[in-house]
C-alpha cells in the first residue's frame, strides 16, 4: 500500500504545481496539523503566515485549498464559482419570505424578553436562550409546528454541521444523510395527510416552506419535474445545514459576541444603549422596522462584531469542478476550497488595530454585506454569497435592540469587564469558548409590544 502511494506521488509531482503546504503524513494527510486546543481557522491563519495565502492541505481523504487573502478570495468567489440551491434560497431565505416570518420573530423576541424580566438578578446564558428561539423560528418557518421528529431532525443538522466543513469522515456524513432523509419523508407524508383533511373540512391552511414545495410539485410549474426526492433535498440535511449556518448560527453567534464585546467595552455599550433608548422613547415605545433602520450606531456595532467574529470563519466549502489555475498554481478538479474569512478580517494589512473593537471605523467606509469589498466578507461573496443574510440579520437587530432598551447588563460574581475571557471555541463556528453569563437589570419593567408595520 505504501509503495503504491509513493509511486502515485512520484507520478503526480512533476505534472502539478500545487500551492505550498506543510509536510503531510500517510493516510491522515495534514490532520495532525490541526490542534485540539485551537479553532481550525486560527491554525490555518498561523500556517498561512509560513506557507502563504494560498495553501494546500490534505484533510483526511480530501485535498483542500485554504485561502487567506482578499485578492485570492475574489478570484475564487467570482471566477471559480457555482450556484446554490435556488429553491431553498428563493422560498425560505428570500426577503419576502423573511418578512413573512415577522409575526413569528416578534412573538419569540417578546417571549424571550419576558423570560429575561422574570429572571431579574439571575445570570443568564445569552447564546443558549437566543439559539433556542432561533431554532423555533427555523422549524416553524420550514416545517410548521414543532414535533418530536422535527426535534430529532434539528439534532441531526447540528451534528452534521460539525462534520461538513473540516472532517474527512464521509461515512459519518452519509449516515446522517440517511437518518435525515427518513425523518423528512415521514414529515412530508404526515403533512400531505393533514392538508388533505383540511381541504376536505374547508379549513384555511397556514403556509410554511413544506407547503410551498408541495404546491410547486402539484402545480408542475418548474421546467424540470419536481419530485419527492427534490423536496427531501431542499428540506434535507444539506440545505438545512446551510440554513443552520446562514440563519441560526449567524444570528446566535453575532448576538452573543456583540453582547460580550459591548459588556467588555462599556463605552460602546453606553453609546449603543443611549441611541436605542432615545429613539424608542421618541417613538412612544413602538418598535418597527423603520425604527431599526435609524439605529446607526447599533448597525456599526454589528458590522464590527462580524469583522472580528464572523459566525462562519471558514466559508462553507466549495469544490473545483475541473482543473484550474489560481495565482499561478495548479488546482486539480474535486479539490475542496476553504476561504478563511477570520484571517482576512483580522489582517493588519487591511485593518488598523484589527484586534480592537472600533465600530466607528465603519462610519466613513462604504462597506455592506454584499461581498463587494473582499477585505470584509462575513457572509461570503459572488453567486454563492450567504443566502440567509436577511434571515440572519433580522434575528440579530431586534433582539439586540430590545436587550439594550429594556435591560442594563452586568457581569456575575463581581467580574470586571477587563477580566472577561474572549477566546473562541474549537468548533466549526466561531462561538465563544466560555458561555457569556450576564445579569439583566430591567429598566422598563414589562417588555412593551413590538409593532412591525411593513
Tab-separated table of C-alpha atoms in Angstrom:
chain	number	residue	atom	x	y	z
A	1	UNK	CA	0.000	0.000	0.000
A	2	UNK	CA	2.754	2.474	0.975
A	3	UNK	CA	4.687	1.630	-2.204
A	4	UNK	CA	1.596	2.396	-4.295
A	5	UNK	CA	1.135	5.719	-2.508
A	6	UNK	CA	4.773	6.663	-3.103
A	7	UNK	CA	4.546	5.623	-6.753
A	8	UNK	CA	1.435	7.710	-7.292
A	9	UNK	CA	3.052	10.668	-5.545
A	10	UNK	CA	6.108	10.484	-7.842
A	11	UNK	CA	3.881	10.406	-10.898
A	12	UNK	CA	1.847	13.465	-9.901
A	13	UNK	CA	4.604	15.722	-8.573
A	14	UNK	CA	6.253	16.581	-11.930
A	15	UNK	CA	2.949	17.447	-13.599
A	16	UNK	CA	1.302	19.640	-10.974
A	17	UNK	CA	2.492	22.914	-9.492
A	18	UNK	CA	0.439	22.763	-6.298
A	19	UNK	CA	0.311	25.593	-3.731
A	20	UNK	CA	2.754	25.381	-0.797
A	21	UNK	CA	1.829	23.083	2.061
A	22	UNK	CA	3.184	21.760	5.356
A	23	UNK	CA	4.585	18.245	5.475
A	24	UNK	CA	1.858	15.611	5.390
A	25	UNK	CA	1.711	12.085	6.802
A	26	UNK	CA	0.448	8.876	5.146
A	27	UNK	CA	-3.282	8.202	5.452
A	28	UNK	CA	-4.127	11.237	7.656
A	29	UNK	CA	-2.502	13.876	5.448
A	30	UNK	CA	-2.367	17.145	7.391
A	31	UNK	CA	-4.917	16.344	10.080
A	32	UNK	CA	-2.045	16.256	12.563
A	33	UNK	CA	-1.558	19.989	11.926
A	34	UNK	CA	-4.971	20.727	13.428
A	35	UNK	CA	-4.906	21.369	17.161
A	36	UNK	CA	-7.380	20.085	19.694
A	37	UNK	CA	-6.922	23.326	21.602
A	38	UNK	CA	-7.192	25.964	18.864
A	39	UNK	CA	-10.020	26.649	16.391
A	40	UNK	CA	-9.169	25.446	12.860
A	41	UNK	CA	-9.318	28.966	11.406
A	42	UNK	CA	-6.686	30.068	13.944
A	43	UNK	CA	-4.452	27.144	12.950
A	44	UNK	CA	-4.930	27.885	9.248
A	45	UNK	CA	-4.059	31.547	9.879
A	46	UNK	CA	-0.779	30.618	11.571
A	47	UNK	CA	0.096	28.083	8.847
A	48	UNK	CA	-0.632	30.702	6.175
A	49	UNK	CA	1.934	33.040	7.741
A	50	UNK	CA	4.550	30.421	6.853
A	51	UNK	CA	3.162	28.883	3.659
A	52	UNK	CA	1.307	31.815	2.097
A	53	UNK	CA	-2.279	32.999	1.481
A	54	UNK	CA	-2.955	30.100	-0.933
A	55	UNK	CA	-2.102	26.882	0.873
A	56	UNK	CA	-2.625	23.195	0.079
A	57	UNK	CA	-3.616	20.733	2.825
A	58	UNK	CA	-4.864	17.161	2.802
A	59	UNK	CA	-7.542	16.799	5.488
A	60	UNK	CA	-8.398	13.146	5.874
A	61	UNK	CA	-9.312	11.887	2.410
A	62	UNK	CA	-9.867	15.332	0.930
A	63	UNK	CA	-7.402	17.658	-0.840
A	64	UNK	CA	-8.114	21.163	0.435
A	65	UNK	CA	-7.020	24.675	-0.505
A	66	UNK	CA	-7.015	27.377	2.206
A	67	UNK	CA	-7.419	30.987	1.010
A	68	UNK	CA	-6.374	33.786	3.393
A	69	UNK	CA	-6.226	36.972	1.308
A	70	UNK	CA	-8.923	39.197	-0.235
A	71	UNK	CA	-7.269	39.154	-3.662
A	72	UNK	CA	-7.309	35.359	-3.963
A	73	UNK	CA	-10.731	35.156	-2.298
A	74	UNK	CA	-12.084	37.465	-5.017
A	75	UNK	CA	-10.608	35.194	-7.694
A	76	UNK	CA	-12.138	32.113	-6.063
A	77	UNK	CA	-15.554	33.545	-5.261
A	78	UNK	CA	-16.120	35.360	-8.552
A	79	UNK	CA	-14.246	33.347	-11.177
A	80	UNK	CA	-14.429	29.758	-9.938
A	81	UNK	CA	-17.918	29.774	-8.515
A	82	UNK	CA	-21.069	27.701	-8.666
A	83	UNK	CA	-24.648	28.469	-7.747
A	84	UNK	CA	-26.507	27.233	-4.697
A	85	UNK	CA	-29.882	25.576	-4.377
A	86	UNK	CA	-32.175	28.186	-5.931
A	87	UNK	CA	-35.381	26.754	-4.489
A	88	UNK	CA	-34.101	26.849	-0.935
A	89	UNK	CA	-32.836	30.400	-1.408
A	90	UNK	CA	-35.930	31.760	-3.129
A	91	UNK	CA	-38.506	30.110	-0.926
A	92	UNK	CA	-37.087	30.134	2.595
A	93	UNK	CA	-34.432	32.841	2.686
A	94	UNK	CA	-35.777	35.448	0.255
A	95	UNK	CA	-36.555	38.923	1.595
A	96	UNK	CA	-40.270	38.359	1.017
A	97	UNK	CA	-40.243	35.067	2.913
A	98	UNK	CA	-38.183	36.557	5.771
A	99	UNK	CA	-40.731	39.375	6.071
A	100	UNK	CA	-43.464	36.776	6.361
A	101	UNK	CA	-41.693	35.453	9.468
A	102	UNK	CA	-42.181	38.795	11.267
A	103	UNK	CA	-45.086	37.634	13.462
A	104	UNK	CA	-43.112	34.530	14.456
A	105	UNK	CA	-39.992	36.565	15.187
A	106	UNK	CA	-41.981	39.212	17.068
A	107	UNK	CA	-43.551	36.630	19.340
A	108	UNK	CA	-40.271	34.829	20.004
A	109	UNK	CA	-38.411	38.059	20.906
A	110	UNK	CA	-41.230	39.184	23.192
A	111	UNK	CA	-41.326	35.801	24.903
A	112	UNK	CA	-37.566	35.914	25.408
A	113	UNK	CA	-37.659	39.433	26.897
A	114	UNK	CA	-40.467	38.417	29.240
A	115	UNK	CA	-38.487	35.353	30.313
A	116	UNK	CA	-35.420	37.534	30.979
A	117	UNK	CA	-37.516	40.013	33.009
A	118	UNK	CA	-38.806	37.164	35.183
A	119	UNK	CA	-35.200	36.180	35.929
A	120	UNK	CA	-34.121	39.624	37.091
A	121	UNK	CA	-30.895	39.424	39.071
A	122	UNK	CA	-30.021	35.898	37.897
A	123	UNK	CA	-27.197	35.218	35.420
A	124	UNK	CA	-28.456	34.047	32.021
A	125	UNK	CA	-26.667	32.309	29.158
A	126	UNK	CA	-27.280	34.649	26.221
A	127	UNK	CA	-26.289	32.246	23.419
A	128	UNK	CA	-28.345	29.379	24.811
A	129	UNK	CA	-31.545	31.397	25.032
A	130	UNK	CA	-31.131	33.122	21.660
A	131	UNK	CA	-30.271	29.825	19.945
A	132	UNK	CA	-33.391	28.095	21.286
A	133	UNK	CA	-35.556	30.906	19.958
A	134	UNK	CA	-33.855	30.854	16.566
A	135	UNK	CA	-34.352	27.103	16.190
A	136	UNK	CA	-38.013	27.592	16.996
A	137	UNK	CA	-38.222	30.221	14.252
A	138	UNK	CA	-36.477	27.965	11.709
A	139	UNK	CA	-38.600	24.917	12.471
A	140	UNK	CA	-41.845	26.883	12.430
A	141	UNK	CA	-40.873	28.608	9.168
A	142	UNK	CA	-39.747	25.455	7.353
A	143	UNK	CA	-41.840	22.658	8.804
A	144	UNK	CA	-44.671	24.240	10.772
A	145	UNK	CA	-45.418	23.398	14.375
A	146	UNK	CA	-42.756	21.521	16.324
A	147	UNK	CA	-42.944	17.750	16.738
A	148	UNK	CA	-40.663	15.127	18.271
A	149	UNK	CA	-39.429	14.115	14.802
A	150	UNK	CA	-38.553	17.721	13.996
A	151	UNK	CA	-36.546	17.972	17.226
A	152	UNK	CA	-34.625	14.832	16.208
A	153	UNK	CA	-34.015	16.288	12.763
A	154	UNK	CA	-32.633	19.544	14.218
A	155	UNK	CA	-30.230	17.487	16.353
A	156	UNK	CA	-29.007	15.729	13.184
A	157	UNK	CA	-28.494	19.083	11.442
A	158	UNK	CA	-26.419	20.336	14.385
A	159	UNK	CA	-24.273	17.198	14.309
A	160	UNK	CA	-23.891	17.304	10.529
A	161	UNK	CA	-22.599	20.876	10.552
A	162	UNK	CA	-19.611	19.843	12.664
A	163	UNK	CA	-18.586	17.244	10.057
A	164	UNK	CA	-19.263	19.038	6.772
A	165	UNK	CA	-16.528	21.684	6.846
A	166	UNK	CA	-13.481	20.070	8.446
A	167	UNK	CA	-13.862	16.338	8.806
A	168	UNK	CA	-12.996	13.897	6.065
A	169	UNK	CA	-15.324	11.277	7.574
A	170	UNK	CA	-17.574	10.726	4.572
A	171	UNK	CA	-19.194	7.622	6.071
A	172	UNK	CA	-20.481	9.589	9.079
A	173	UNK	CA	-21.947	12.274	6.836
A	174	UNK	CA	-23.674	9.614	4.735
A	175	UNK	CA	-25.161	8.023	7.872
A	176	UNK	CA	-26.578	11.364	8.987
A	177	UNK	CA	-27.945	11.945	5.479
A	178	UNK	CA	-29.852	8.631	5.572
A	179	UNK	CA	-31.322	9.446	9.003
A	180	UNK	CA	-32.439	12.914	7.952
A	181	UNK	CA	-33.922	11.591	4.698
A	182	UNK	CA	-36.067	9.101	6.606
A	183	UNK	CA	-37.338	11.721	9.053
A	184	UNK	CA	-38.127	14.252	6.310
A	185	UNK	CA	-40.006	11.539	4.411
A	186	UNK	CA	-42.190	10.854	7.452
A	187	UNK	CA	-42.862	14.567	7.985
A	188	UNK	CA	-43.856	15.005	4.316
A	189	UNK	CA	-46.295	12.086	4.397
A	190	UNK	CA	-47.862	13.362	7.636
A	191	UNK	CA	-48.246	16.833	6.155
A	192	UNK	CA	-49.927	15.531	2.992
A	193	UNK	CA	-52.480	13.678	5.118
A	194	UNK	CA	-53.126	16.742	7.296
A	195	UNK	CA	-53.500	19.054	4.290
A	196	UNK	CA	-55.891	16.646	2.587
A	197	UNK	CA	-58.020	16.557	5.738
A	198	UNK	CA	-58.062	20.370	5.955
A	199	UNK	CA	-59.166	20.665	2.329
A	200	UNK	CA	-61.980	18.174	2.961
A	201	UNK	CA	-63.090	20.174	6.014
A	202	UNK	CA	-62.743	23.521	4.220
A	203	UNK	CA	-60.194	24.844	6.731
A	204	UNK	CA	-57.669	27.565	5.861
A	205	UNK	CA	-54.061	26.365	5.630
A	206	UNK	CA	-51.130	28.263	7.147
A	207	UNK	CA	-48.213	28.031	4.725
A	208	UNK	CA	-44.678	27.077	5.669
A	209	UNK	CA	-41.852	26.088	3.324
A	210	UNK	CA	-43.007	22.476	3.113
A	211	UNK	CA	-46.481	23.578	1.989
A	212	UNK	CA	-44.930	25.827	-0.677
A	213	UNK	CA	-42.820	22.953	-2.016
A	214	UNK	CA	-45.796	20.589	-2.124
A	215	UNK	CA	-47.740	23.223	-4.097
A	216	UNK	CA	-44.847	23.584	-6.553
A	217	UNK	CA	-44.841	19.823	-7.052
A	218	UNK	CA	-48.593	19.685	-7.542
A	219	UNK	CA	-48.649	22.629	-9.977
A	220	UNK	CA	-45.740	21.300	-12.053
A	221	UNK	CA	-44.620	24.891	-12.687
A	222	UNK	CA	-40.882	24.197	-12.938
A	223	UNK	CA	-39.078	23.406	-16.186
A	224	UNK	CA	-37.976	20.008	-14.865
A	225	UNK	CA	-40.081	17.506	-12.890
A	226	UNK	CA	-40.111	18.343	-9.163
A	227	UNK	CA	-40.178	15.012	-7.368
A	228	UNK	CA	-40.493	13.941	-3.746
A	229	UNK	CA	-36.735	13.397	-3.743
A	230	UNK	CA	-36.313	17.050	-4.760
A	231	UNK	CA	-38.450	18.144	-1.817
A	232	UNK	CA	-36.391	15.970	0.507
A	233	UNK	CA	-33.249	17.531	-0.925
A	234	UNK	CA	-34.446	21.092	-0.300
A	235	UNK	CA	-35.627	20.264	3.221
A	236	UNK	CA	-32.888	17.736	3.826
A	237	UNK	CA	-29.797	17.977	5.913
A	238	UNK	CA	-27.602	19.563	3.250
A	239	UNK	CA	-29.924	22.520	2.706
A	240	UNK	CA	-30.903	22.941	6.339
A	241	UNK	CA	-27.296	22.595	7.417
A	242	UNK	CA	-26.753	25.576	5.125
A	243	UNK	CA	-29.676	27.343	6.806
A	244	UNK	CA	-28.200	26.426	10.181
A	245	UNK	CA	-25.129	28.453	9.200
A	246	UNK	CA	-26.917	31.170	7.252
A	247	UNK	CA	-29.634	31.907	9.800
A	248	UNK	CA	-29.397	30.242	13.170
A	249	UNK	CA	-25.653	30.054	13.704
A	250	UNK	CA	-25.152	33.521	12.253
A	251	UNK	CA	-27.709	35.288	14.418
A	252	UNK	CA	-26.965	33.378	17.618
A	253	UNK	CA	-23.214	33.848	17.356
A	254	UNK	CA	-23.437	37.523	16.384
A	255	UNK	CA	-25.837	38.386	19.220
A	256	UNK	CA	-23.633	36.527	21.710
A	257	UNK	CA	-20.389	38.167	20.555
A	258	UNK	CA	-21.983	41.620	20.208
A	259	UNK	CA	-23.266	41.434	23.779
A	260	UNK	CA	-19.882	40.179	25.014
A	261	UNK	CA	-17.937	42.886	23.188
A	262	UNK	CA	-20.250	45.639	24.429
A	263	UNK	CA	-20.130	44.435	28.039
A	264	UNK	CA	-16.333	44.272	27.777
A	265	UNK	CA	-16.263	47.777	26.285
A	266	UNK	CA	-18.568	49.946	28.469
A	267	UNK	CA	-18.065	52.998	26.222
A	268	UNK	CA	-19.579	51.137	23.282
A	269	UNK	CA	-22.365	49.637	25.430
A	270	UNK	CA	-23.391	53.024	26.829
A	271	UNK	CA	-23.349	54.666	23.402
A	272	UNK	CA	-25.491	51.886	21.873
A	273	UNK	CA	-27.949	51.919	24.801
A	274	UNK	CA	-28.361	55.695	24.652
A	275	UNK	CA	-29.100	55.553	20.926
A	276	UNK	CA	-31.692	52.786	21.302
A	277	UNK	CA	-33.413	54.345	24.321
A	278	UNK	CA	-33.518	57.851	22.859
A	279	UNK	CA	-35.021	56.565	19.627
A	280	UNK	CA	-37.608	54.212	21.125
A	281	UNK	CA	-38.701	56.802	23.702
A	282	UNK	CA	-39.215	59.348	20.911
A	283	UNK	CA	-41.411	56.820	19.081
A	284	UNK	CA	-43.732	56.329	22.081
A	285	UNK	CA	-42.073	52.961	22.687
A	286	UNK	CA	-43.304	51.499	19.394
A	287	UNK	CA	-40.625	49.405	17.710
A	288	UNK	CA	-40.971	48.726	13.992
A	289	UNK	CA	-38.595	48.061	11.113
A	290	UNK	CA	-38.318	51.743	10.234
A	291	UNK	CA	-37.115	52.346	13.803
A	292	UNK	CA	-34.383	49.758	13.425
A	293	UNK	CA	-33.154	51.479	10.268
A	294	UNK	CA	-32.450	54.586	12.378
A	295	UNK	CA	-30.164	52.744	14.818
A	296	UNK	CA	-26.972	53.822	13.069
A	297	UNK	CA	-24.534	53.068	15.866
A	298	UNK	CA	-26.030	49.656	16.655
A	299	UNK	CA	-25.587	48.728	12.997
A	300	UNK	CA	-21.919	49.777	13.246
A	301	UNK	CA	-21.522	47.557	16.319
A	302	UNK	CA	-22.982	44.621	14.389
A	303	UNK	CA	-20.657	45.254	11.427
A	304	UNK	CA	-17.618	45.415	13.686
A	305	UNK	CA	-18.707	42.264	15.521
A	306	UNK	CA	-18.961	40.436	12.199
A	307	UNK	CA	-15.467	41.584	11.231
A	308	UNK	CA	-13.934	40.324	14.462
A	309	UNK	CA	-16.131	37.259	14.921
A	310	UNK	CA	-17.599	36.038	11.612
A	311	UNK	CA	-20.036	33.261	12.602
A	312	UNK	CA	-18.680	31.022	9.833
A	313	UNK	CA	-14.959	31.912	9.949
A	314	UNK	CA	-14.365	29.407	7.144
A	315	UNK	CA	-16.892	29.892	4.363
A	316	UNK	CA	-18.847	26.767	3.526
A	317	UNK	CA	-16.647	24.588	1.299
A	318	UNK	CA	-16.555	24.947	-2.447
A	319	UNK	CA	-15.253	22.246	-4.770
A	320	UNK	CA	-13.468	22.781	-8.070
A	321	UNK	CA	-15.384	21.066	-10.869
A	322	UNK	CA	-12.404	20.925	-13.220
A	323	UNK	CA	-8.662	21.530	-13.266
A	324	UNK	CA	-7.889	25.238	-12.958
A	325	UNK	CA	-5.088	27.678	-12.226
A	326	UNK	CA	-5.183	30.094	-9.293
A	327	UNK	CA	-2.419	32.579	-8.538
A	328	UNK	CA	-0.027	30.621	-10.755
A	329	UNK	CA	-0.703	27.273	-9.075
A	330	UNK	CA	-2.463	24.194	-10.490
A	331	UNK	CA	-5.622	23.199	-8.631
A	332	UNK	CA	-6.955	19.731	-9.570
A	333	UNK	CA	-10.638	19.017	-10.049
A	334	UNK	CA	-12.530	17.817	-6.960
A	335	UNK	CA	-10.357	19.939	-4.656
A	336	UNK	CA	-12.177	21.468	-1.710
A	337	UNK	CA	-11.647	25.208	-1.207
A	338	UNK	CA	-11.995	26.991	2.146
A	339	UNK	CA	-11.847	30.788	2.438
A	340	UNK	CA	-10.552	31.905	5.847
A	341	UNK	CA	-12.760	34.936	6.457
A	342	UNK	CA	-11.488	35.254	10.030
A	343	UNK	CA	-7.885	35.691	8.856
A	344	UNK	CA	-8.893	38.334	6.310
A	345	UNK	CA	-10.908	40.324	8.865
A	346	UNK	CA	-8.038	40.288	11.376
A	347	UNK	CA	-5.224	41.132	8.976
A	348	UNK	CA	-3.251	44.289	9.929
A	349	UNK	CA	-2.518	44.661	6.214
A	350	UNK	CA	-6.138	45.686	5.633
A	351	UNK	CA	-7.383	46.823	9.068
A	352	UNK	CA	-5.868	49.301	11.527
A	353	UNK	CA	-5.829	47.937	15.102
A	354	UNK	CA	-7.629	44.759	13.963
A	355	UNK	CA	-7.794	43.264	17.481
A	356	UNK	CA	-9.618	46.293	18.915
A	357	UNK	CA	-13.390	46.836	18.888
A	358	UNK	CA	-13.908	50.099	16.993
A	359	UNK	CA	-17.422	50.363	15.491
A	360	UNK	CA	-16.611	53.898	14.352
A	361	UNK	CA	-14.150	52.521	11.782
A	362	UNK	CA	-17.156	51.853	9.510
A	363	UNK	CA	-18.546	55.410	9.726
A	364	UNK	CA	-16.694	56.540	6.626
A	365	UNK	CA	-16.364	53.172	4.878
A	366	UNK	CA	-18.878	52.291	2.182
A	367	UNK	CA	-18.988	48.670	3.280
A	368	UNK	CA	-22.055	46.457	3.040
A	369	UNK	CA	-22.750	42.745	3.410
A	370	UNK	CA	-22.926	42.046	-0.333
A	371	UNK	CA	-19.302	40.970	-0.724
A	372	UNK	CA	-18.214	43.893	-2.900
A	373	UNK	CA	-15.225	44.673	-0.654
A	374	UNK	CA	-13.249	41.467	-0.236
A	375	UNK	CA	-11.470	42.682	2.897
A	376	UNK	CA	-14.903	42.339	4.533
A	377	UNK	CA	-16.853	39.224	3.546
A	378	UNK	CA	-18.500	37.837	6.717
A	379	UNK	CA	-21.258	36.350	4.539
A	380	UNK	CA	-19.102	35.395	1.566
A	381	UNK	CA	-19.348	36.879	-1.930
A	382	UNK	CA	-20.231	36.043	-5.515
A	383	UNK	CA	-23.158	33.891	-6.577
A	384	UNK	CA	-22.725	31.723	-3.510
A	385	UNK	CA	-22.944	34.594	-1.058
A	386	UNK	CA	-24.790	33.504	2.053
A	387	UNK	CA	-28.472	33.353	1.043
A	388	UNK	CA	-29.509	33.853	4.662
A	389	UNK	CA	-28.226	37.408	5.174
A	390	UNK	CA	-31.733	38.807	5.586
A	391	UNK	CA	-32.775	35.833	7.726
A	392	UNK	CA	-29.712	36.136	9.959
A	393	UNK	CA	-29.651	39.920	10.393
A	394	UNK	CA	-33.380	40.048	11.077
A	395	UNK	CA	-32.720	37.797	14.065
A	396	UNK	CA	-29.818	39.972	15.262
A	397	UNK	CA	-31.004	43.583	15.189
A	398	UNK	CA	-34.309	43.167	17.008
A	399	UNK	CA	-33.021	41.048	19.950
A	400	UNK	CA	-30.031	43.355	20.469
A	401	UNK	CA	-32.200	46.474	20.308
A	402	UNK	CA	-34.683	45.023	22.788
A	403	UNK	CA	-31.935	43.811	25.140
A	404	UNK	CA	-30.340	47.271	25.148
A	405	UNK	CA	-33.642	49.084	25.569
A	406	UNK	CA	-35.215	47.060	28.360
A	407	UNK	CA	-32.201	45.994	30.412
A	408	UNK	CA	-28.908	47.068	31.872
A	409	UNK	CA	-26.352	44.241	31.908
A	410	UNK	CA	-23.715	43.395	34.494
A	411	UNK	CA	-21.236	40.540	34.818
A	412	UNK	CA	-21.813	37.930	37.527
A	413	UNK	CA	-19.559	37.193	40.507
A	414	UNK	CA	-18.352	40.793	40.509
A	415	UNK	CA	-16.221	40.234	37.408
A	416	UNK	CA	-14.791	43.342	35.785
A	417	UNK	CA	-15.063	43.911	32.003
A	418	UNK	CA	-11.296	43.710	31.512
A	419	UNK	CA	-11.307	40.259	33.165
A	420	UNK	CA	-13.628	38.720	30.558
A	421	UNK	CA	-12.352	35.769	28.511
A	422	UNK	CA	-12.845	36.339	24.781
A	423	UNK	CA	-11.479	33.064	23.408
A	424	UNK	CA	-13.230	31.215	20.582
A	425	UNK	CA	-14.278	27.583	20.740
A	426	UNK	CA	-12.622	24.839	18.686
A	427	UNK	CA	-15.736	24.026	16.662
A	428	UNK	CA	-16.573	24.941	13.080
A	429	UNK	CA	-18.434	28.092	14.126
A	430	UNK	CA	-16.704	30.943	15.950
A	431	UNK	CA	-18.660	30.589	19.171
A	432	UNK	CA	-17.324	31.754	22.492
A	433	UNK	CA	-15.220	29.157	24.308
A	434	UNK	CA	-16.864	30.048	27.622
A	435	UNK	CA	-20.551	30.901	27.725
A	436	UNK	CA	-21.478	34.526	28.306
A	437	UNK	CA	-23.397	34.773	31.577
A	438	UNK	CA	-24.727	38.249	32.314
A	439	UNK	CA	-27.222	39.542	34.858
A	440	UNK	CA	-30.181	41.530	33.471
A	441	UNK	CA	-31.357	44.597	35.379
A	442	UNK	CA	-34.741	45.685	33.968
A	443	UNK	CA	-35.056	49.357	33.109
A	444	UNK	CA	-38.537	49.082	31.616
A	445	UNK	CA	-40.189	46.543	33.906
A	446	UNK	CA	-42.548	44.932	31.391
A	447	UNK	CA	-41.392	44.341	27.796
A	448	UNK	CA	-43.519	46.533	25.581
A	449	UNK	CA	-45.368	45.327	22.468
A	450	UNK	CA	-43.383	45.211	19.256
A	451	UNK	CA	-45.216	46.510	16.219
A	452	UNK	CA	-43.996	45.579	12.746
A	453	UNK	CA	-45.698	47.634	10.075
A	454	UNK	CA	-44.457	46.871	6.583
